Coordinates of C-alpha atoms and ligand atoms in Angstrom, one line a residue:
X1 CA 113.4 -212.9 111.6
X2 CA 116.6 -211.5 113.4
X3 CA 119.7 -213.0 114.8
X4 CA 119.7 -213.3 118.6
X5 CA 122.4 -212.2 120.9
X6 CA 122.8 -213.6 124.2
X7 CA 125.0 -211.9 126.8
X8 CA 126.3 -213.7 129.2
X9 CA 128.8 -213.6 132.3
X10 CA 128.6 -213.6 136.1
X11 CA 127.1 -211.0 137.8
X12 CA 128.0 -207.2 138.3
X13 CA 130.4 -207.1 135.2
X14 CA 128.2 -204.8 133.2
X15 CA 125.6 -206.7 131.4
X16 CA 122.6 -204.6 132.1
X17 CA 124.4 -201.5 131.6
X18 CA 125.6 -202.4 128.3
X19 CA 122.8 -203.9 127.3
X20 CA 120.6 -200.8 128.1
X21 CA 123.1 -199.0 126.1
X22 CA 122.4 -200.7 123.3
X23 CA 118.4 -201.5 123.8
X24 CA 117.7 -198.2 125.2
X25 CA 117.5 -195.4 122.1
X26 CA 114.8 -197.5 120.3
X27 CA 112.6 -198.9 123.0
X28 CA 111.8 -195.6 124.7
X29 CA 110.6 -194.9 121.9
X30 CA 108.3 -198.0 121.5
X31 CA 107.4 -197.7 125.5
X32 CA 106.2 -194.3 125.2
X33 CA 103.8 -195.1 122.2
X34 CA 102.5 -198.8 123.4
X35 CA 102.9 -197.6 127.2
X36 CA 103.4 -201.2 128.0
X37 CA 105.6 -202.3 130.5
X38 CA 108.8 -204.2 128.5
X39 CA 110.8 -207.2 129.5
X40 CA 114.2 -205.7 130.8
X41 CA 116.4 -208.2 129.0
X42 CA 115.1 -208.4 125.8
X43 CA 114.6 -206.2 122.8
X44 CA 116.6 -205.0 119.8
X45 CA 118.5 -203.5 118.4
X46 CA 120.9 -202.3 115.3
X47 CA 123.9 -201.9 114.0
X48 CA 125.1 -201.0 110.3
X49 CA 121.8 -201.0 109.3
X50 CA 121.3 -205.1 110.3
X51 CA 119.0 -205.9 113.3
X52 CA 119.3 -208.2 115.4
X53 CA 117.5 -209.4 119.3
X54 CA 119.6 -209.3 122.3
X55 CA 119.2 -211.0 125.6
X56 CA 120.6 -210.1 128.7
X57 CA 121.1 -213.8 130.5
X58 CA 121.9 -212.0 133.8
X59 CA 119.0 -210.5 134.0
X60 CA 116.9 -213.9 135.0
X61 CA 119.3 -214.5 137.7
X62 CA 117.0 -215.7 140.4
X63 CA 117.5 -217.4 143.6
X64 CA 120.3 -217.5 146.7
X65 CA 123.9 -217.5 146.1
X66 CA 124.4 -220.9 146.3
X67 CA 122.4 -222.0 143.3
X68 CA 123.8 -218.8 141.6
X69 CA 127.2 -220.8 139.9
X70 CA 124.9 -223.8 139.0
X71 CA 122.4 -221.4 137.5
X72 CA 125.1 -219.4 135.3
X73 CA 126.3 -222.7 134.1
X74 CA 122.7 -223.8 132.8
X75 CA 121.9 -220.1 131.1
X76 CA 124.8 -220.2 129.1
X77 CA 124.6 -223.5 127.9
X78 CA 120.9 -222.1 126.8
X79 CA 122.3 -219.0 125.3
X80 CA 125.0 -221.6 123.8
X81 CA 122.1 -223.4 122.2
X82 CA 119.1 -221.2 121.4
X83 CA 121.2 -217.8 120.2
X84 CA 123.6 -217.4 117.0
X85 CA 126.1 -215.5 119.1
X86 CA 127.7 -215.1 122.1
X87 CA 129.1 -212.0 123.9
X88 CA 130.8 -212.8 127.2
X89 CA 131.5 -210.0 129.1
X90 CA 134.1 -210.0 131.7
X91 CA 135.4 -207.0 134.2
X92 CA 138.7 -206.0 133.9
X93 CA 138.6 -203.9 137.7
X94 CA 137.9 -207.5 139.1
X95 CA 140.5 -209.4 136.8
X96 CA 139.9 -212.7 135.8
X97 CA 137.5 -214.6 138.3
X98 CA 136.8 -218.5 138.8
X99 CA 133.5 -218.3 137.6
X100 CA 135.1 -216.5 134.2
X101 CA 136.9 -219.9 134.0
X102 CA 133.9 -221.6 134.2
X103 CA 131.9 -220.5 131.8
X104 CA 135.2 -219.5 129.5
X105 CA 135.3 -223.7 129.6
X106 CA 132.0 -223.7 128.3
X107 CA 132.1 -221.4 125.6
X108 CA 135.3 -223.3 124.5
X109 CA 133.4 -226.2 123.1
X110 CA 131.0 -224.1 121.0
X111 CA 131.4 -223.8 117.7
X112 CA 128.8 -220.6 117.5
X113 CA 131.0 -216.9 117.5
X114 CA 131.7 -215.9 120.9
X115 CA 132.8 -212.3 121.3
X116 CA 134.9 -212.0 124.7
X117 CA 134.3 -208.6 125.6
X118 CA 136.4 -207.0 128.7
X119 CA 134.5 -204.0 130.8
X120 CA 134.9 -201.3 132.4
X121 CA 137.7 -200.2 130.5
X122 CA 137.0 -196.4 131.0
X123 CA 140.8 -195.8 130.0
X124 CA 143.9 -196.3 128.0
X125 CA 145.5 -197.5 131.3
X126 CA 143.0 -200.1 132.3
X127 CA 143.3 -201.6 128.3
X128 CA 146.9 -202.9 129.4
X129 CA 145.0 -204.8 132.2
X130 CA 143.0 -206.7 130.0
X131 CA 145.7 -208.7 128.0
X132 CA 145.4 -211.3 131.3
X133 CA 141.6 -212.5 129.7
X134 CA 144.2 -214.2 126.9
X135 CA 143.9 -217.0 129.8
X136 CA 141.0 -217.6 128.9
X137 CA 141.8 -219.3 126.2
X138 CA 139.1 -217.3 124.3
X139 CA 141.6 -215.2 121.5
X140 CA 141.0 -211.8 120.4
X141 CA 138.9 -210.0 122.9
X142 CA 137.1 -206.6 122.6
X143 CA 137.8 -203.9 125.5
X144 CA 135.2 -201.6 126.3
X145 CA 133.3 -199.3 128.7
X146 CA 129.8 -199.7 128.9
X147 CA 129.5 -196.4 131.0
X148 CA 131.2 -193.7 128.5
X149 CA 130.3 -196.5 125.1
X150 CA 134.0 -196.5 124.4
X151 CA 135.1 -199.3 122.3
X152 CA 131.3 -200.5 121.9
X153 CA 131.9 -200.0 118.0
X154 CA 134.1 -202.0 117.1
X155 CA 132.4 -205.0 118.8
X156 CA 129.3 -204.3 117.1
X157 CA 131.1 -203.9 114.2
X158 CA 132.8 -207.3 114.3
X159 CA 129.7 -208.6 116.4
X160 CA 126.9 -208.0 112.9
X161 CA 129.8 -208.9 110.3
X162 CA 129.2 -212.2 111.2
X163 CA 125.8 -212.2 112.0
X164 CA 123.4 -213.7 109.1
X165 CA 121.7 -211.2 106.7
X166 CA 117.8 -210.5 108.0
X167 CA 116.3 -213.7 106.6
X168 CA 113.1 -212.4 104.5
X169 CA 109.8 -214.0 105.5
X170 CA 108.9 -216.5 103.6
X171 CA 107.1 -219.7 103.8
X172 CA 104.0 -221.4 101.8
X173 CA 102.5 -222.6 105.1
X174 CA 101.7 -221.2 107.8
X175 CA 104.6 -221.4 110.8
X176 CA 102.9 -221.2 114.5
X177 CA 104.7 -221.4 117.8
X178 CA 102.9 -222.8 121.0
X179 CA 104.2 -220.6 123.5
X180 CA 103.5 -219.4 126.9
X181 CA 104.3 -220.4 130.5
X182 CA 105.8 -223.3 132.2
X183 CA 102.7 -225.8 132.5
X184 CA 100.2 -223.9 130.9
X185 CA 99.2 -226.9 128.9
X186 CA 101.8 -226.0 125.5
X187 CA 103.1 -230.1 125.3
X188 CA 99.8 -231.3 125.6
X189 CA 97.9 -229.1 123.1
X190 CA 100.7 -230.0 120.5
X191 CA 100.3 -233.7 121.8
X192 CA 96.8 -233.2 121.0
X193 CA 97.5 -231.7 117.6
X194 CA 100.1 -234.3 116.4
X195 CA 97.6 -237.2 117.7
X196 CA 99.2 -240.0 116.3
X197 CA 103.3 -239.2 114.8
X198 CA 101.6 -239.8 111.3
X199 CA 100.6 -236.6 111.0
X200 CA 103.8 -235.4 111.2
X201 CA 104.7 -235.0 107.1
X202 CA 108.5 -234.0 107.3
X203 CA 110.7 -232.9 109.2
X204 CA 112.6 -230.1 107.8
X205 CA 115.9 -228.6 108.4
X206 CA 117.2 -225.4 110.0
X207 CA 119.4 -223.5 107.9
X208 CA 121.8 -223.2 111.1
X209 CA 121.1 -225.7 113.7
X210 CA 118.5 -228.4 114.3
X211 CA 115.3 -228.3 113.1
X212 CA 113.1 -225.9 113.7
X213 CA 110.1 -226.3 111.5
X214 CA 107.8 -229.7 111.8
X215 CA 105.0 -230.2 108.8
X216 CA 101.5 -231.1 109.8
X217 CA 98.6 -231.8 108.0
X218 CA 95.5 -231.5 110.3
X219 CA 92.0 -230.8 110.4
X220 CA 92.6 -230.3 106.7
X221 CA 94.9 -227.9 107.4
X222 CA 98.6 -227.6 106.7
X223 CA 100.9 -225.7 108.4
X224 CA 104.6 -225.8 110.4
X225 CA 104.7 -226.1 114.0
X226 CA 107.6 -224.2 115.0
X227 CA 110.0 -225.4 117.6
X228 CA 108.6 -228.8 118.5
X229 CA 111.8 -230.2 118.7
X230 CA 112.8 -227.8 121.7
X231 CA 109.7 -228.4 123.3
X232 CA 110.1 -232.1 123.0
X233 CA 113.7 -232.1 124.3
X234 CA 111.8 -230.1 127.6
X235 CA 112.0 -233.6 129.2
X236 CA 115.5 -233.1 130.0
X237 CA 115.5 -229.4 131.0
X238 CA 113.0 -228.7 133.5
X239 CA 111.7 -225.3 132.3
X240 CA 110.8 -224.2 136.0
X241 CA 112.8 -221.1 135.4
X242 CA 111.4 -217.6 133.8
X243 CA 114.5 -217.4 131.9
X244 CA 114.1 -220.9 130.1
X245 CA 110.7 -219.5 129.1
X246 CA 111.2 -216.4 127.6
X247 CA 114.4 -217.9 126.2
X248 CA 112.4 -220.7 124.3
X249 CA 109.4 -218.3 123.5
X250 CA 111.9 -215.5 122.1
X251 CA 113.3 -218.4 119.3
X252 CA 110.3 -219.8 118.4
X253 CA 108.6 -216.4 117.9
X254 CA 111.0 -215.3 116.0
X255 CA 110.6 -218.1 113.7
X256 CA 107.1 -218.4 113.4
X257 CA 103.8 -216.1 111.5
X258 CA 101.5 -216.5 114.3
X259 CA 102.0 -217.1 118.4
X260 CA 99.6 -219.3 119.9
X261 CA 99.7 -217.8 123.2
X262 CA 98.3 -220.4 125.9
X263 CA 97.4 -219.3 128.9
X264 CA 96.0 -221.7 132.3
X265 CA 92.9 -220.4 132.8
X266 CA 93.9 -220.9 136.6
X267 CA 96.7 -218.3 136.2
X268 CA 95.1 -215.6 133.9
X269 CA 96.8 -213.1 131.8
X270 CA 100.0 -212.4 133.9
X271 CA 103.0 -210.7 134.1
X272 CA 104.9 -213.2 132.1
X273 CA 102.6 -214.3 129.6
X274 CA 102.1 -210.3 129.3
X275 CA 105.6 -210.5 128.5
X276 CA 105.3 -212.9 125.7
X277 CA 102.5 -211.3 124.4
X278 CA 104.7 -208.1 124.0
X279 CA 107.5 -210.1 122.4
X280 CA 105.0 -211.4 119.8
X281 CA 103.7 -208.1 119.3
X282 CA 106.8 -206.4 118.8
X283 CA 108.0 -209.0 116.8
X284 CA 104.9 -208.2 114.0
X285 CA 103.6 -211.7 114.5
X286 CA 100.0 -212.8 114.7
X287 CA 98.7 -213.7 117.9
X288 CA 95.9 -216.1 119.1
X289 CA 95.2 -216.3 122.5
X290 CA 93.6 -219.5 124.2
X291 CA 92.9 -220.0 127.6
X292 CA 93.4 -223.6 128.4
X293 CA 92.0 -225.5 131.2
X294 CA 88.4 -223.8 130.6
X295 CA 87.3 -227.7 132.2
X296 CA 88.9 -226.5 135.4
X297 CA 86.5 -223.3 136.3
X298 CA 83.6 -223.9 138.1
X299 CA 80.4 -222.5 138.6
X300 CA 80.5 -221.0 135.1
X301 CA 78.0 -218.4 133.8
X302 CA 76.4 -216.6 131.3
X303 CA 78.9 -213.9 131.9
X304 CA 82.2 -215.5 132.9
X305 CA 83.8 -215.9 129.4
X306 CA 82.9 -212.1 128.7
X307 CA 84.3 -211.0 131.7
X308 CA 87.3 -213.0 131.7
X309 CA 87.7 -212.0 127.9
X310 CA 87.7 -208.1 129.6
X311 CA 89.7 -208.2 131.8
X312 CA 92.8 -209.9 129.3
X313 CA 91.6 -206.7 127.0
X314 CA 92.5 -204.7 129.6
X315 CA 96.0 -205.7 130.3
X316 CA 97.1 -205.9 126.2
X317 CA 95.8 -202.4 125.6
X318 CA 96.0 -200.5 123.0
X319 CA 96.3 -203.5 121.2
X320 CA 93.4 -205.6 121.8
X321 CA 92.0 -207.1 118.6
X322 CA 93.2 -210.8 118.9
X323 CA 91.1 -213.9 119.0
X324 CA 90.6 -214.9 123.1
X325 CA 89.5 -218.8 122.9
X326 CA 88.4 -221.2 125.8
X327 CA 89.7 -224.4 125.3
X328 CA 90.5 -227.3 127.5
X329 CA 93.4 -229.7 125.5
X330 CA 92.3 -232.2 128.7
X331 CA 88.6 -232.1 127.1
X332 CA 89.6 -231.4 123.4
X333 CA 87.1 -228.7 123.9
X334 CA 87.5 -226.1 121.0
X335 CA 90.6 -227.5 119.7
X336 CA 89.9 -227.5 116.3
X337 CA 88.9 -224.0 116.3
X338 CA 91.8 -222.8 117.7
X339 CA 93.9 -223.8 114.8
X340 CA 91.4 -222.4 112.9
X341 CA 91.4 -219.4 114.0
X342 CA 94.9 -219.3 113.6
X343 CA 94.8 -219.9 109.8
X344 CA 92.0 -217.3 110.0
X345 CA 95.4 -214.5 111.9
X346 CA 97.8 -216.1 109.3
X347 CA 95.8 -215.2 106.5
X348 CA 94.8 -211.6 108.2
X349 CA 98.7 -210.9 108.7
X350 CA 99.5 -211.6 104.7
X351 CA 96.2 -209.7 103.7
X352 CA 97.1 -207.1 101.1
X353 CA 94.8 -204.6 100.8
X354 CA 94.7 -203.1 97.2
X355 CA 95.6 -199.4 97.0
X356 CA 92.4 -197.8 95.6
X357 CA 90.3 -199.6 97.7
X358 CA 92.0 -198.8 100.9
X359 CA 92.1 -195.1 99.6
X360 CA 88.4 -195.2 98.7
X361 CA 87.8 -195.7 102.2
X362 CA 89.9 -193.9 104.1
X363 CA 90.3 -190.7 102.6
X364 CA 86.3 -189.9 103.0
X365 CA 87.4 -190.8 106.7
X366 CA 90.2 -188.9 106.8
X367 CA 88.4 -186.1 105.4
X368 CA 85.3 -186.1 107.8
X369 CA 87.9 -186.3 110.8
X370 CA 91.3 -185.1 109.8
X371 CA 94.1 -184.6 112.1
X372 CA 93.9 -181.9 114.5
X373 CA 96.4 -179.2 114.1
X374 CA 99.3 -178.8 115.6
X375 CA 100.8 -175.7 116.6
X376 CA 98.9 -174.0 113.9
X377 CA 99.8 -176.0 111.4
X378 CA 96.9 -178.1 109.3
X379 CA 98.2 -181.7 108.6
X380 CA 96.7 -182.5 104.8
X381 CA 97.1 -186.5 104.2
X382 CA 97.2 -187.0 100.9
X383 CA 96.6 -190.5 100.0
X384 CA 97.7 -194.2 101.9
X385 CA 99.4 -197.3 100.7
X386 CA 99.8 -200.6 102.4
X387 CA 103.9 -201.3 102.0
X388 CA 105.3 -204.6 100.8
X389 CA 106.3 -206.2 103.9
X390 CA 105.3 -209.4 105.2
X391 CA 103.0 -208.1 107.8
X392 CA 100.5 -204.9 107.7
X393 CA 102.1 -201.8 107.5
X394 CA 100.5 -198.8 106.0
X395 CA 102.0 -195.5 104.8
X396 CA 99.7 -191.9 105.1
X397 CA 101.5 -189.0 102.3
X398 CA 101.1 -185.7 103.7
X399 CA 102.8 -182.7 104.0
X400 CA 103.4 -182.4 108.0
X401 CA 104.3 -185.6 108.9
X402 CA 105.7 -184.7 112.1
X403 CA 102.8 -183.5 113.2
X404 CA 100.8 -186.3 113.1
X405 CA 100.5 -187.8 116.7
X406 CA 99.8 -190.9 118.0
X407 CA 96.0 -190.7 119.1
X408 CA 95.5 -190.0 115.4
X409 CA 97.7 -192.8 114.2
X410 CA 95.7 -194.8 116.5
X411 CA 92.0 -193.3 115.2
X412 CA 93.7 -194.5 111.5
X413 CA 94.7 -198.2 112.8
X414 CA 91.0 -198.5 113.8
X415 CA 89.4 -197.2 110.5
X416 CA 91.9 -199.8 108.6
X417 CA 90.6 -202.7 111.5
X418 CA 87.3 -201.8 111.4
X419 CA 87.2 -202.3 107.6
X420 CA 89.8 -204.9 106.8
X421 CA 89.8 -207.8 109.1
X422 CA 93.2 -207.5 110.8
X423 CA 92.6 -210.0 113.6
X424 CA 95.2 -210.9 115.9
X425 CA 97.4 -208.5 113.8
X426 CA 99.9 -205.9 114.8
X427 CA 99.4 -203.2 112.4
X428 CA 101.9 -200.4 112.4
X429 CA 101.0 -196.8 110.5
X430 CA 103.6 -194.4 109.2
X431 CA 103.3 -190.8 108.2
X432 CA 105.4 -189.9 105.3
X433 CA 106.1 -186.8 103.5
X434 CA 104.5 -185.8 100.1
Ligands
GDP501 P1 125.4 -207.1 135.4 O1 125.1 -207.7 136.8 O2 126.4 -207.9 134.7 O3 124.2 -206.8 134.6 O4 126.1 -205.7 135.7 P2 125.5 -204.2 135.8 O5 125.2 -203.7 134.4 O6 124.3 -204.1 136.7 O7 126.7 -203.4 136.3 C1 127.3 -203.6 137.6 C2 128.0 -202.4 138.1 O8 129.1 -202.1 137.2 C3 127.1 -201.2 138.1 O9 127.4 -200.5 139.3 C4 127.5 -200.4 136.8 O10 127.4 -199.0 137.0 C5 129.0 -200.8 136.7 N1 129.5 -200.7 135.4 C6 128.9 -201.2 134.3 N2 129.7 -200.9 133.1 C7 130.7 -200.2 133.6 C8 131.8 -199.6 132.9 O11 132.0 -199.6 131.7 N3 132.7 -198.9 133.7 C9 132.6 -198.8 135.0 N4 133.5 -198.2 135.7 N5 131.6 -199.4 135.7 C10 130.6 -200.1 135.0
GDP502 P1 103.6 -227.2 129.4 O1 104.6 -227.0 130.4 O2 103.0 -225.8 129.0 O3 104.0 -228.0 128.2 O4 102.3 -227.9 130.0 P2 101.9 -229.5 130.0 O5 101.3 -229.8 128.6 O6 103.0 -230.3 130.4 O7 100.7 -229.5 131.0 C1 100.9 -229.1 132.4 C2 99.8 -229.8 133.2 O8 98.5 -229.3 132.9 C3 99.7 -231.3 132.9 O9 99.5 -231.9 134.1 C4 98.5 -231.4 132.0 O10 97.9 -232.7 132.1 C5 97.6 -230.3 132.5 N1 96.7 -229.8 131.5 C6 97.0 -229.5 130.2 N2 95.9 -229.1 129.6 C7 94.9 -229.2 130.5 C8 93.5 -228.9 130.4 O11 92.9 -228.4 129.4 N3 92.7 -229.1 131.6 C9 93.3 -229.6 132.7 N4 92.5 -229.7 133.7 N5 94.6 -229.9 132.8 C10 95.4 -229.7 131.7

């Protein structure tokens, strides 16, 4: 679990640009290997060795002008609530605006860091215009260019000083988030899983706001619902917005071992909950998919979960191993089951798989189909070892790792799912040198 960064600010003072700056060298890099499409304004990134996620606020901008002030107000009072910092960016070539003052006003009352960071400062001559942001009433700001990366450093560097070390995984029971869109069903399937407030065992606290993890004890199981609280204080926000979506789903899936990704059966697998399923994914978390509201398609065959099932496949590829259920929360139809099987993902993301058993069968795989070689070279792996993280990662020793390639890594990911359940598990394969 990483910090998250929220950038915020009115329009056309650089967000994007220096977001992308900082987003850009890594996810490439994951876009070319996963070749699926990525949210714009949210990924992350590093500095001095500590990660942490960043969201561009701007970029869920939507609507005509005259919503746009309201609009900014509401995203940074969000970002105010959901990240751990704040960087607001102003631009120095426009001076300080009204709308600056507005959210400045805001961002007064937080007690969360708030970086005020002044761009376009391409050079030494434009830093002497930026002393007039001291209005703000914001201190010690950061000038910068997001175009040449000038003076991007030393924010970062003050920016992850104060951000909180990586918090290591770890939790005896198992944390799920409900996520997915705006009506898809999420309040009432965790209405349906709290039944009556006795379930509810504790209550406990965040480390750096309110909580975030509620105990349950249900179907004889026992696990943390992450989030509730945010999802109970919906009432007063009306999540209509894509931002206030991805916001919510970005915090709790940071927080939790295993997404349950609902989806109204009405809707199907879309762009946004594609979205979310790529956040999950690239976040190492389980995933369970159900699609709620099965009550609600008619004239259903044989065939219609099967092809319905398909067709999700098709739009999560490569990564398509992960539990599809049909529920209805209306009907309780298959409710049980779908916590089950995500206890089943929980235990399937923790699974260690001992070293000479996962050797025994994959080296006689490995040697009946070994990589193909690569500009002459032969690729000889050695022997495999899953590391000690919290979720499944498995090294390959051989003496060319560079010329390993991906279809290969991918040929390996399905040996090790075809004979370890990983279920609903992002596994991720590295080549190392021996
Ligand atoms: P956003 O709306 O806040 O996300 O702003 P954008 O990132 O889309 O940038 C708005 C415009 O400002 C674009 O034309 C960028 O090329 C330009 N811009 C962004 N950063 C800089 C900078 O550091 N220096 C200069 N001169 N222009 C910049
Ligand atoms: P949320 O925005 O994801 O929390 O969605 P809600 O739980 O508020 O549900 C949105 C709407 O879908 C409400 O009117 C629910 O009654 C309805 N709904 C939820 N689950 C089902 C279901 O399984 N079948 C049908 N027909 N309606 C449902």
């Amino acid at each position: 679990m990483s910090a998250i960064v929220a950038i915020v600010g009115r329009p056309n003072v650089g967000k994007s640009t220096f977001f992308n700056r900082l987003i850009q060298r890594r996810e490439a890099i994951v876009d070319a290997i996963s070749g699926v499409t990525r949210d714009r304004h949210y990924g992350k990134s590093d500095w001095n060795g500590k990660e942490f996620s960043l969201i561009d606020t701007g970029g869920y901008v939507l609507g005509s002008d005259d919503i746009f002030e309201k609009e900014i107000d509401k995203q940074v009072e969000l970002a105010i609530d959901e990240a751990d910092a704040i960087i607001f960016m102003v631009d120095v070539e426009s001076g300080v605006t009204g709308m600056d003052e507005d959210v400045a006003k805001l961002l007064r009352r937080v007690d969360k860091p708030v970086f005020l960071a002044i761009n376009k400062v391409d050079n030494p001559q434009r830093a002497a215009d930026a002393v007039e942001f001291y209005s703000l009433g914001l201190g010690e700001y950061y000038t910068l260019s997001s175009i040449n990366g000038s003076g991007t450093g030393e924010l970062l560097d003050a920016l992850v000083k104060i951000l909180p070390e990586t918090v290591a995984e770890e939790s005896e029971l198992p944390r799920f988030a409900v996520v997915g869109r705006p009506n898809a069903g999420k309040s009432s399937f965790i209405n349906a899983l709290i039944g009556e407030e006795r379930y509810i065992v504790t209550d406990i606290a965040g480390t750096t706001r309110d909580s975030i993890d509620t105990k349950f004890n249900r179907f004889g199981f026992e696990f943390n619902l992450v989030d509730t609280a945010g999802i109970r204080r919906k009432a007063k926000v009306k999540e209509d917005l894509e931002f206030y979506s991805v916001m919510r789903s970005v915090r709790a899936i940071e927080h939790c071992d295993v997404c349950i990704l609902l989806l109204d059966a009405t809707r199907g697998f879309d762009g946004q909950v594609q979205n979310i399923f790529w956040l999950a994914q690239r976040n190492h978390k389980g995933i369970v998919i159900l699609v709620n509201k099965w009550d609600l398609i008619e004239d259903k065959e044989t065939n219609t979960i099967k092809k319905y099932t398909e067709k999700i496949k098709e739009s999560m590829q490569p990564f398509t191993d992960v539990p599809i259920l049909f529920i209805s929360v209306l009907t309780k139809q298959r409710i049980y089951k779908a916590i089950e099987t995500a206890v089943e993902v929980y235990q399937n993301r923790s699974k260690k798989v001992v070293t000479r058993k996962l050797n025994d069968i994959m080296l006689p795989i490995i040697e009946h189909n070994s990589p193909p070689a690569y500009k002459g070279k032969y690729v000889k792996i050695k022997f495999c070892t899953q590391l000690p993280t919290p979720y499944p990662q498995f090294a390959f020793f051989c003496n060319l790792p560079q010329y390993v390639r991906d279809p290969y890594k991918r040929f390996l990911e399905n040996k090790l799912r075809e004979h370890f359940d990983f279920n609903g598990v992002p596994v991720s394969i590295f080549m190392r040198k021996k």
